Amino acid sequence: MAVFMRDRFGELPQQLFHMTNMTVIRHQPCGVILAPCTNINQQMLDQLESFVSKSETKLAAKYLFDDQNLIFAMVVEDGKFAATHYTSLIVKDFLESHGLLQGQLVVASFPECGKPTEGTVSELINLAIMARGEDKEIRLFVEQSPDQGISSILVVDPDEVVREFVTVHLELEGYKVFEAKDGAEALEKYSQVTPDLVITELNLPIVDGYQLINKIKQQSETEGKVLVLTDKQLIDHLNRSYEVGAIDYVTKPFSISELHWRIKKLGEWR
């Protein structure tokens, strides 16, 4: 059941920290979705709850609104990263269609994105505040150390046109790019060059995308970053990708500028 809480006293950081921390203490995941919005009233929150309840996601959630900073917050119970990301797509659709969204959404899940601390929660809220006025996309908050920038990328796709399209644009942005047409070739290239990031289709011959991600994570659990770029758009594909270790998920057709933005953020965010 959703509960609307209007943050009249600017207590959003404390409320979010309490909710996320209590959930993690119970050894349950907790998703967080934040978005800069126009003022949202109770009626609109009820409509959003009804809209979300009609989707495939059946997760319980709490809704908050920071009156001072005009930040909408949603705390998703049992919200693993994949499920929270999927829910954020539904929330984004609603907020955009009602003219409420004023910038990028910020999405996180604890403990997958790290331990919820007062500092982490404040950082999330600050990201949402600073996202006002930016493109209405979804930011995935990923815990990374500052020295984990991305300079080399392995692009894995059986479609030569897609592979070359991505490669050319990424090379123009200054990345060192390697290519592979199937999963077996990708594993061989990965062992040879150990790129900072692998961008892979799930539909791969010989070794499919899920097997490729799993094998890369087995080789380098902390360093092997994999972004899925696929025409598979069902929630089951997204969930399975995150479960085997993917760090982000982009569906085709895609915007090359959005892909570049995702790569850049994966290198910058902690």
Short mmCIF file of N, CA, C and O in Angstrom, two decimals, residues 133-234:
data_model
loop_
_atom_site.label_atom_id
_atom_site.label_comp_id
_atom_site.label_asym_id
_atom_site.label_seq_id
_atom_site.Cartn_x
_atom_site.Cartn_y
_atom_site.Cartn_z
N GLY A 133 16.05 20.60 -14.93
CA GLY A 133 16.36 21.32 -16.16
C GLY A 133 17.16 20.51 -17.16
O GLY A 133 17.33 20.94 -18.30
N GLU A 134 17.66 19.34 -16.76
CA GLU A 134 18.42 18.50 -17.68
C GLU A 134 17.47 17.61 -18.49
O GLU A 134 16.26 17.59 -18.25
N ASP A 135 18.03 16.90 -19.48
CA ASP A 135 17.22 15.99 -20.29
C ASP A 135 16.47 15.01 -19.40
O ASP A 135 16.99 14.53 -18.40
N LYS A 136 15.24 14.69 -19.78
CA LYS A 136 14.39 13.84 -18.95
C LYS A 136 14.72 12.37 -19.17
O LYS A 136 13.95 11.60 -19.73
N GLU A 137 15.92 11.99 -18.70
CA GLU A 137 16.38 10.63 -18.80
C GLU A 137 16.46 10.02 -17.39
O GLU A 137 16.12 10.68 -16.41
N ILE A 138 16.96 8.78 -17.32
CA ILE A 138 17.07 8.10 -16.04
C ILE A 138 18.53 7.90 -15.68
O ILE A 138 19.29 7.33 -16.46
N ARG A 139 18.94 8.41 -14.52
CA ARG A 139 20.30 8.20 -14.02
C ARG A 139 20.31 6.99 -13.10
O ARG A 139 19.50 6.92 -12.17
N LEU A 140 21.24 6.08 -13.32
CA LEU A 140 21.39 4.94 -12.42
C LEU A 140 22.55 5.23 -11.49
O LEU A 140 23.67 5.44 -11.93
N PHE A 141 22.28 5.28 -10.20
CA PHE A 141 23.32 5.55 -9.20
C PHE A 141 24.09 4.26 -8.96
O PHE A 141 23.53 3.28 -8.46
N VAL A 142 25.38 4.26 -9.34
CA VAL A 142 26.20 3.07 -9.20
C VAL A 142 27.43 3.41 -8.37
O VAL A 142 28.12 4.39 -8.66
N GLU A 143 27.67 2.61 -7.35
CA GLU A 143 28.83 2.85 -6.50
C GLU A 143 30.09 2.43 -7.23
O GLU A 143 30.23 1.28 -7.62
N GLN A 144 31.01 3.40 -7.45
CA GLN A 144 32.29 3.13 -8.09
C GLN A 144 33.35 3.97 -7.41
O GLN A 144 33.06 5.05 -6.88
N SER A 145 34.57 3.51 -7.46
CA SER A 145 35.66 4.32 -6.92
C SER A 145 36.05 5.36 -7.96
O SER A 145 35.82 5.17 -9.15
N PRO A 146 36.66 6.49 -7.53
CA PRO A 146 36.95 7.58 -8.45
C PRO A 146 37.88 7.20 -9.59
O PRO A 146 37.90 7.85 -10.62
N ASP A 147 38.70 6.15 -9.41
CA ASP A 147 39.67 5.81 -10.45
C ASP A 147 39.13 4.78 -11.44
O ASP A 147 39.88 4.15 -12.15
N GLN A 148 37.83 4.59 -11.48
CA GLN A 148 37.25 3.58 -12.34
C GLN A 148 36.68 4.20 -13.61
O GLN A 148 35.65 3.77 -14.11
N GLY A 149 37.32 5.24 -14.14
CA GLY A 149 36.87 5.83 -15.38
C GLY A 149 36.98 4.83 -16.52
O GLY A 149 37.75 3.88 -16.48
N ILE A 150 36.22 5.09 -17.59
CA ILE A 150 36.16 4.16 -18.72
C ILE A 150 36.88 4.77 -19.91
O ILE A 150 36.55 5.88 -20.36
N SER A 151 37.89 4.07 -20.42
CA SER A 151 38.62 4.54 -21.60
C SER A 151 38.63 3.50 -22.71
O SER A 151 38.80 3.85 -23.87
N SER A 152 38.45 2.22 -22.39
CA SER A 152 38.45 1.17 -23.41
C SER A 152 37.16 0.38 -23.34
O SER A 152 36.65 0.08 -22.26
N ILE A 153 36.62 0.04 -24.52
CA ILE A 153 35.30 -0.61 -24.60
C ILE A 153 35.34 -1.73 -25.63
O ILE A 153 35.90 -1.57 -26.72
N LEU A 154 34.74 -2.85 -25.30
CA LEU A 154 34.56 -3.96 -26.23
C LEU A 154 33.09 -4.00 -26.65
O LEU A 154 32.20 -4.15 -25.81
N VAL A 155 32.83 -3.84 -27.95
CA VAL A 155 31.47 -3.85 -28.48
C VAL A 155 31.19 -5.22 -29.09
O VAL A 155 31.88 -5.66 -30.01
N VAL A 156 30.14 -5.89 -28.58
CA VAL A 156 29.82 -7.25 -29.02
C VAL A 156 28.42 -7.26 -29.63
O VAL A 156 27.43 -7.01 -28.93
N ASP A 157 28.36 -7.50 -30.93
CA ASP A 157 27.06 -7.53 -31.60
C ASP A 157 27.22 -8.28 -32.93
O ASP A 157 28.16 -8.00 -33.69
N PRO A 158 26.32 -9.23 -33.23
CA PRO A 158 26.43 -9.97 -34.49
C PRO A 158 26.07 -9.12 -35.71
O PRO A 158 26.42 -9.48 -36.84
N ASP A 159 25.38 -8.02 -35.48
CA ASP A 159 24.99 -7.13 -36.57
C ASP A 159 26.15 -6.18 -36.88
O ASP A 159 26.47 -5.29 -36.08
N GLU A 160 26.76 -6.36 -38.04
CA GLU A 160 27.93 -5.56 -38.39
C GLU A 160 27.61 -4.07 -38.46
O GLU A 160 28.43 -3.23 -38.08
N VAL A 161 26.41 -3.72 -38.93
CA VAL A 161 26.02 -2.32 -39.06
C VAL A 161 25.96 -1.66 -37.68
O VAL A 161 26.50 -0.57 -37.46
N VAL A 162 25.30 -2.34 -36.74
CA VAL A 162 25.20 -1.80 -35.38
C VAL A 162 26.58 -1.68 -34.75
O VAL A 162 26.92 -0.67 -34.13
N ARG A 163 27.37 -2.73 -34.93
CA ARG A 163 28.71 -2.76 -34.32
C ARG A 163 29.57 -1.60 -34.83
O ARG A 163 30.22 -0.90 -34.05
N GLU A 164 29.54 -1.38 -36.14
CA GLU A 164 30.36 -0.31 -36.70
C GLU A 164 29.81 1.06 -36.33
O GLU A 164 30.56 2.01 -36.10
N PHE A 165 28.48 1.18 -36.27
CA PHE A 165 27.85 2.44 -35.89
C PHE A 165 28.29 2.86 -34.49
O PHE A 165 28.71 4.01 -34.26
N VAL A 166 28.23 1.91 -33.56
CA VAL A 166 28.62 2.21 -32.18
C VAL A 166 30.12 2.49 -32.10
O VAL A 166 30.56 3.44 -31.45
N THR A 167 30.90 1.66 -32.79
CA THR A 167 32.36 1.79 -32.73
C THR A 167 32.81 3.16 -33.25
O THR A 167 33.63 3.84 -32.61
N VAL A 168 32.31 3.55 -34.41
CA VAL A 168 32.72 4.83 -35.01
C VAL A 168 32.42 6.00 -34.07
O VAL A 168 33.25 6.87 -33.84
N HIS A 169 31.22 6.01 -33.52
CA HIS A 169 30.83 7.12 -32.65
C HIS A 169 31.63 7.14 -31.35
O HIS A 169 32.02 8.21 -30.87
N LEU A 170 31.90 5.97 -30.79
CA LEU A 170 32.67 5.93 -29.55
C LEU A 170 34.12 6.32 -29.79
O LEU A 170 34.74 6.99 -28.95
N GLU A 171 34.67 5.92 -30.93
CA GLU A 171 36.05 6.32 -31.24
C GLU A 171 36.14 7.83 -31.43
O GLU A 171 37.14 8.44 -31.05
N LEU A 172 35.10 8.44 -32.02
CA LEU A 172 35.08 9.89 -32.17
C LEU A 172 35.05 10.59 -30.82
O LEU A 172 35.49 11.73 -30.69
N GLU A 173 34.49 9.90 -29.81
CA GLU A 173 34.44 10.47 -28.45
C GLU A 173 35.73 10.22 -27.69
O GLU A 173 35.86 10.62 -26.54
N GLY A 174 36.67 9.49 -28.32
CA GLY A 174 37.97 9.31 -27.70
C GLY A 174 38.20 7.97 -27.02
O GLY A 174 39.26 7.75 -26.41
N TYR A 175 37.23 7.06 -27.10
CA TYR A 175 37.40 5.74 -26.47
C TYR A 175 38.23 4.83 -27.39
O TYR A 175 38.17 4.95 -28.62
N LYS A 176 38.99 3.92 -26.79
CA LYS A 176 39.65 2.86 -27.54
C LYS A 176 38.67 1.70 -27.63
O LYS A 176 38.27 1.14 -26.60
N VAL A 177 38.26 1.34 -28.85
CA VAL A 177 37.16 0.39 -29.01
C VAL A 177 37.63 -0.88 -29.71
O VAL A 177 38.37 -0.82 -30.70
N PHE A 178 37.19 -2.02 -29.19
CA PHE A 178 37.45 -3.33 -29.78
C PHE A 178 36.09 -3.91 -30.19
O PHE A 178 35.05 -3.56 -29.62
N GLU A 179 36.11 -4.84 -31.15
CA GLU A 179 34.85 -5.41 -31.63
C GLU A 179 34.88 -6.93 -31.56
O GLU A 179 35.94 -7.55 -31.68
N ALA A 180 33.69 -7.53 -31.40
CA ALA A 180 33.53 -8.98 -31.48
C ALA A 180 32.14 -9.26 -32.04
O ALA A 180 31.18 -8.58 -31.68
N LYS A 181 32.05 -10.29 -32.92
CA LYS A 181 30.77 -10.58 -33.57
C LYS A 181 29.96 -11.65 -32.85
O LYS A 181 28.79 -11.86 -33.18
N ASP A 182 30.57 -12.36 -31.91
CA ASP A 182 29.83 -13.39 -31.15
C ASP A 182 30.43 -13.52 -29.75
O ASP A 182 31.47 -12.91 -29.44
N GLY A 183 29.79 -14.36 -28.93
CA GLY A 183 30.22 -14.50 -27.54
C GLY A 183 31.58 -15.12 -27.37
O GLY A 183 32.37 -14.71 -26.50
N ALA A 184 31.90 -16.10 -28.23
CA ALA A 184 33.20 -16.76 -28.12
C ALA A 184 34.33 -15.80 -28.46
O ALA A 184 35.35 -15.73 -27.75
N GLU A 185 34.15 -15.03 -29.54
CA GLU A 185 35.17 -14.06 -29.92
C GLU A 185 35.30 -12.99 -28.84
O GLU A 185 36.40 -12.49 -28.56
N ALA A 186 34.17 -12.61 -28.22
CA ALA A 186 34.18 -11.60 -27.16
C ALA A 186 35.00 -12.06 -25.97
O ALA A 186 35.77 -11.29 -25.39
N LEU A 187 34.85 -13.32 -25.57
CA LEU A 187 35.62 -13.84 -24.44
C LEU A 187 37.11 -13.84 -24.74
O LEU A 187 37.93 -13.53 -23.87
N GLU A 188 37.46 -14.18 -25.98
CA GLU A 188 38.87 -14.19 -26.37
C GLU A 188 39.43 -12.76 -26.32
O GLU A 188 40.52 -12.54 -25.79
N LYS A 189 38.66 -11.80 -26.88
CA LYS A 189 39.12 -10.40 -26.88
C LYS A 189 39.21 -9.87 -25.44
O LYS A 189 40.14 -9.13 -25.11
N TYR A 190 38.25 -10.24 -24.62
CA TYR A 190 38.24 -9.75 -23.24
C TYR A 190 39.50 -10.20 -22.50
O TYR A 190 40.13 -9.43 -21.78
N SER A 191 39.89 -11.46 -22.71
CA SER A 191 41.09 -11.98 -22.05
C SER A 191 42.34 -11.28 -22.55
O SER A 191 43.31 -11.10 -21.80
N GLN A 192 42.32 -10.87 -23.82
CA GLN A 192 43.51 -10.24 -24.41
C GLN A 192 43.68 -8.78 -23.98
O GLN A 192 44.79 -8.35 -23.66
N VAL A 193 42.57 -8.01 -23.95
CA VAL A 193 42.69 -6.56 -23.76
C VAL A 193 42.10 -6.05 -22.44
O VAL A 193 42.37 -4.91 -22.04
N THR A 194 41.28 -6.87 -21.76
CA THR A 194 40.62 -6.48 -20.50
C THR A 194 40.09 -5.04 -20.57
O THR A 194 40.58 -4.14 -19.90
N PRO A 195 39.06 -4.80 -21.39
CA PRO A 195 38.52 -3.44 -21.53
C PRO A 195 37.83 -2.97 -20.25
O PRO A 195 37.44 -3.78 -19.41
N ASP A 196 37.69 -1.66 -20.12
CA ASP A 196 37.02 -1.10 -18.94
C ASP A 196 35.52 -1.41 -18.97
O ASP A 196 34.87 -1.46 -17.92
N LEU A 197 34.97 -1.58 -20.17
CA LEU A 197 33.52 -1.82 -20.30
C LEU A 197 33.26 -2.73 -21.50
O LEU A 197 33.92 -2.60 -22.53
N VAL A 198 32.27 -3.61 -21.35
CA VAL A 198 31.79 -4.44 -22.46
C VAL A 198 30.35 -4.02 -22.76
O VAL A 198 29.52 -3.96 -21.85
N ILE A 199 30.08 -3.71 -24.03
CA ILE A 199 28.71 -3.43 -24.46
C ILE A 199 28.26 -4.60 -25.32
O ILE A 199 28.86 -4.87 -26.37
N THR A 200 27.23 -5.31 -24.89
CA THR A 200 26.89 -6.54 -25.59
C THR A 200 25.40 -6.68 -25.89
O THR A 200 24.55 -6.27 -25.09
N GLU A 201 25.09 -7.26 -27.04
CA GLU A 201 23.76 -7.74 -27.37
C GLU A 201 23.53 -9.05 -26.60
O GLU A 201 24.48 -9.75 -26.24
N LEU A 202 22.27 -9.35 -26.28
CA LEU A 202 21.97 -10.64 -25.63
C LEU A 202 21.86 -11.76 -26.66
O LEU A 202 22.17 -12.91 -26.38
N ASN A 203 21.38 -11.41 -27.86
CA ASN A 203 21.24 -12.40 -28.94
C ASN A 203 22.59 -12.60 -29.63
O ASN A 203 22.92 -11.93 -30.59
N LEU A 204 23.38 -13.53 -29.08
CA LEU A 204 24.70 -13.80 -29.64
C LEU A 204 24.82 -15.28 -30.01
O LEU A 204 24.34 -16.13 -29.26
N PRO A 205 25.48 -15.60 -31.12
CA PRO A 205 25.73 -17.00 -31.44
C PRO A 205 26.85 -17.58 -30.59
O PRO A 205 27.66 -16.84 -30.04
N ILE A 206 26.87 -18.89 -30.48
CA ILE A 206 27.91 -19.67 -29.77
C ILE A 206 27.80 -19.50 -28.26
O ILE A 206 27.47 -20.43 -27.54
N VAL A 207 28.11 -18.34 -27.75
CA VAL A 207 27.93 -18.01 -26.32
C VAL A 207 26.98 -16.83 -26.25
O VAL A 207 27.29 -15.75 -26.78
N ASP A 208 25.80 -17.02 -25.66
CA ASP A 208 24.83 -15.92 -25.66
C ASP A 208 25.22 -14.82 -24.66
O ASP A 208 26.18 -14.97 -23.89
N GLY A 209 24.47 -13.73 -24.67
CA GLY A 209 24.82 -12.58 -23.86
C GLY A 209 24.85 -12.86 -22.37
O GLY A 209 25.73 -12.37 -21.65
N TYR A 210 23.88 -13.65 -21.89
CA TYR A 210 23.84 -13.98 -20.46
C TYR A 210 25.09 -14.78 -20.06
O TYR A 210 25.70 -14.54 -19.01
N GLN A 211 25.43 -15.77 -20.89
CA GLN A 211 26.62 -16.58 -20.60
C GLN A 211 27.88 -15.72 -20.64
O GLN A 211 28.79 -15.89 -19.82
N LEU A 212 27.92 -14.79 -21.59
CA LEU A 212 29.09 -13.90 -21.70
C LEU A 212 29.24 -13.05 -20.43
O LEU A 212 30.35 -12.95 -19.87
N ILE A 213 28.14 -12.45 -19.98
CA ILE A 213 28.20 -11.62 -18.77
C ILE A 213 28.66 -12.46 -17.58
O ILE A 213 29.52 -12.04 -16.80
N ASN A 214 28.08 -13.65 -17.45
CA ASN A 214 28.41 -14.53 -16.33
C ASN A 214 29.89 -14.90 -16.33
O ASN A 214 30.56 -14.87 -15.28
N LYS A 215 30.43 -15.22 -17.50
CA LYS A 215 31.84 -15.61 -17.58
C LYS A 215 32.76 -14.43 -17.30
O LYS A 215 33.80 -14.59 -16.65
N ILE A 216 32.38 -13.24 -17.76
CA ILE A 216 33.19 -12.05 -17.48
C ILE A 216 33.20 -11.76 -15.98
O ILE A 216 34.24 -11.46 -15.40
N LYS A 217 32.04 -11.87 -15.34
CA LYS A 217 31.98 -11.61 -13.90
C LYS A 217 32.77 -12.66 -13.12
O LYS A 217 33.33 -12.36 -12.08
N GLN A 218 32.81 -13.90 -13.64
CA GLN A 218 33.61 -14.93 -12.98
C GLN A 218 35.10 -14.62 -13.07
O GLN A 218 35.86 -14.87 -12.14
N GLN A 219 35.51 -14.04 -14.21
CA GLN A 219 36.92 -13.70 -14.41
C GLN A 219 37.33 -12.49 -13.58
O GLN A 219 38.44 -12.41 -13.08
N SER A 220 36.42 -11.50 -13.50
CA SER A 220 36.77 -10.25 -12.82
C SER A 220 35.52 -9.68 -12.17
O SER A 220 34.84 -8.83 -12.74
N GLU A 221 35.20 -10.16 -10.98
CA GLU A 221 33.93 -9.83 -10.34
C GLU A 221 33.77 -8.34 -10.09
O GLU A 221 32.71 -7.77 -10.26
N THR A 222 34.86 -7.65 -9.70
CA THR A 222 34.74 -6.25 -9.34
C THR A 222 35.03 -5.31 -10.50
O THR A 222 34.59 -4.18 -10.52
N GLU A 223 35.81 -5.77 -11.51
CA GLU A 223 36.23 -4.87 -12.57
C GLU A 223 35.46 -5.08 -13.87
O GLU A 223 35.46 -4.23 -14.74
N GLY A 224 34.85 -6.24 -14.06
CA GLY A 224 34.19 -6.54 -15.33
C GLY A 224 32.84 -5.87 -15.45
O GLY A 224 31.82 -6.37 -15.00
N LYS A 225 32.81 -4.68 -16.07
CA LYS A 225 31.56 -3.94 -16.23
C LYS A 225 30.93 -4.31 -17.58
O LYS A 225 31.61 -4.26 -18.61
N VAL A 226 29.64 -4.62 -17.57
CA VAL A 226 28.95 -5.00 -18.80
C VAL A 226 27.66 -4.19 -18.92
O VAL A 226 26.83 -4.18 -18.01
N LEU A 227 27.52 -3.51 -20.05
CA LEU A 227 26.28 -2.78 -20.37
C LEU A 227 25.58 -3.55 -21.48
O LEU A 227 26.20 -3.86 -22.51
N VAL A 228 24.32 -3.87 -21.28
CA VAL A 228 23.55 -4.60 -22.29
C VAL A 228 22.91 -3.61 -23.26
O VAL A 228 22.27 -2.64 -22.84
N LEU A 229 23.09 -3.88 -24.56
CA LEU A 229 22.46 -3.07 -25.63
C LEU A 229 21.73 -4.06 -26.52
O LEU A 229 22.35 -4.78 -27.32
N THR A 230 20.42 -4.15 -26.38
CA THR A 230 19.69 -5.26 -26.99
C THR A 230 18.31 -4.85 -27.51
O THR A 230 17.77 -3.81 -27.11
N ASP A 231 17.76 -5.71 -28.37
CA ASP A 231 16.38 -5.49 -28.81
C ASP A 231 15.39 -6.26 -27.95
O ASP A 231 14.18 -6.22 -28.19
N LYS A 232 15.88 -6.96 -26.92
CA LYS A 232 15.01 -7.66 -25.98
C LYS A 232 14.46 -6.65 -24.98
O LYS A 232 15.23 -6.05 -24.24
N GLN A 233 13.15 -6.46 -24.93
CA GLN A 233 12.58 -5.37 -24.13
C GLN A 233 11.67 -5.84 -22.99
O GLN A 233 11.07 -5.02 -22.31
N LEU A 234 11.57 -7.14 -22.77
CA LEU A 234 10.71 -7.62 -21.69
C LEU A 234 11.41 -7.49 -20.34
O LEU A 234 12.64 -7.56 -20.25
#
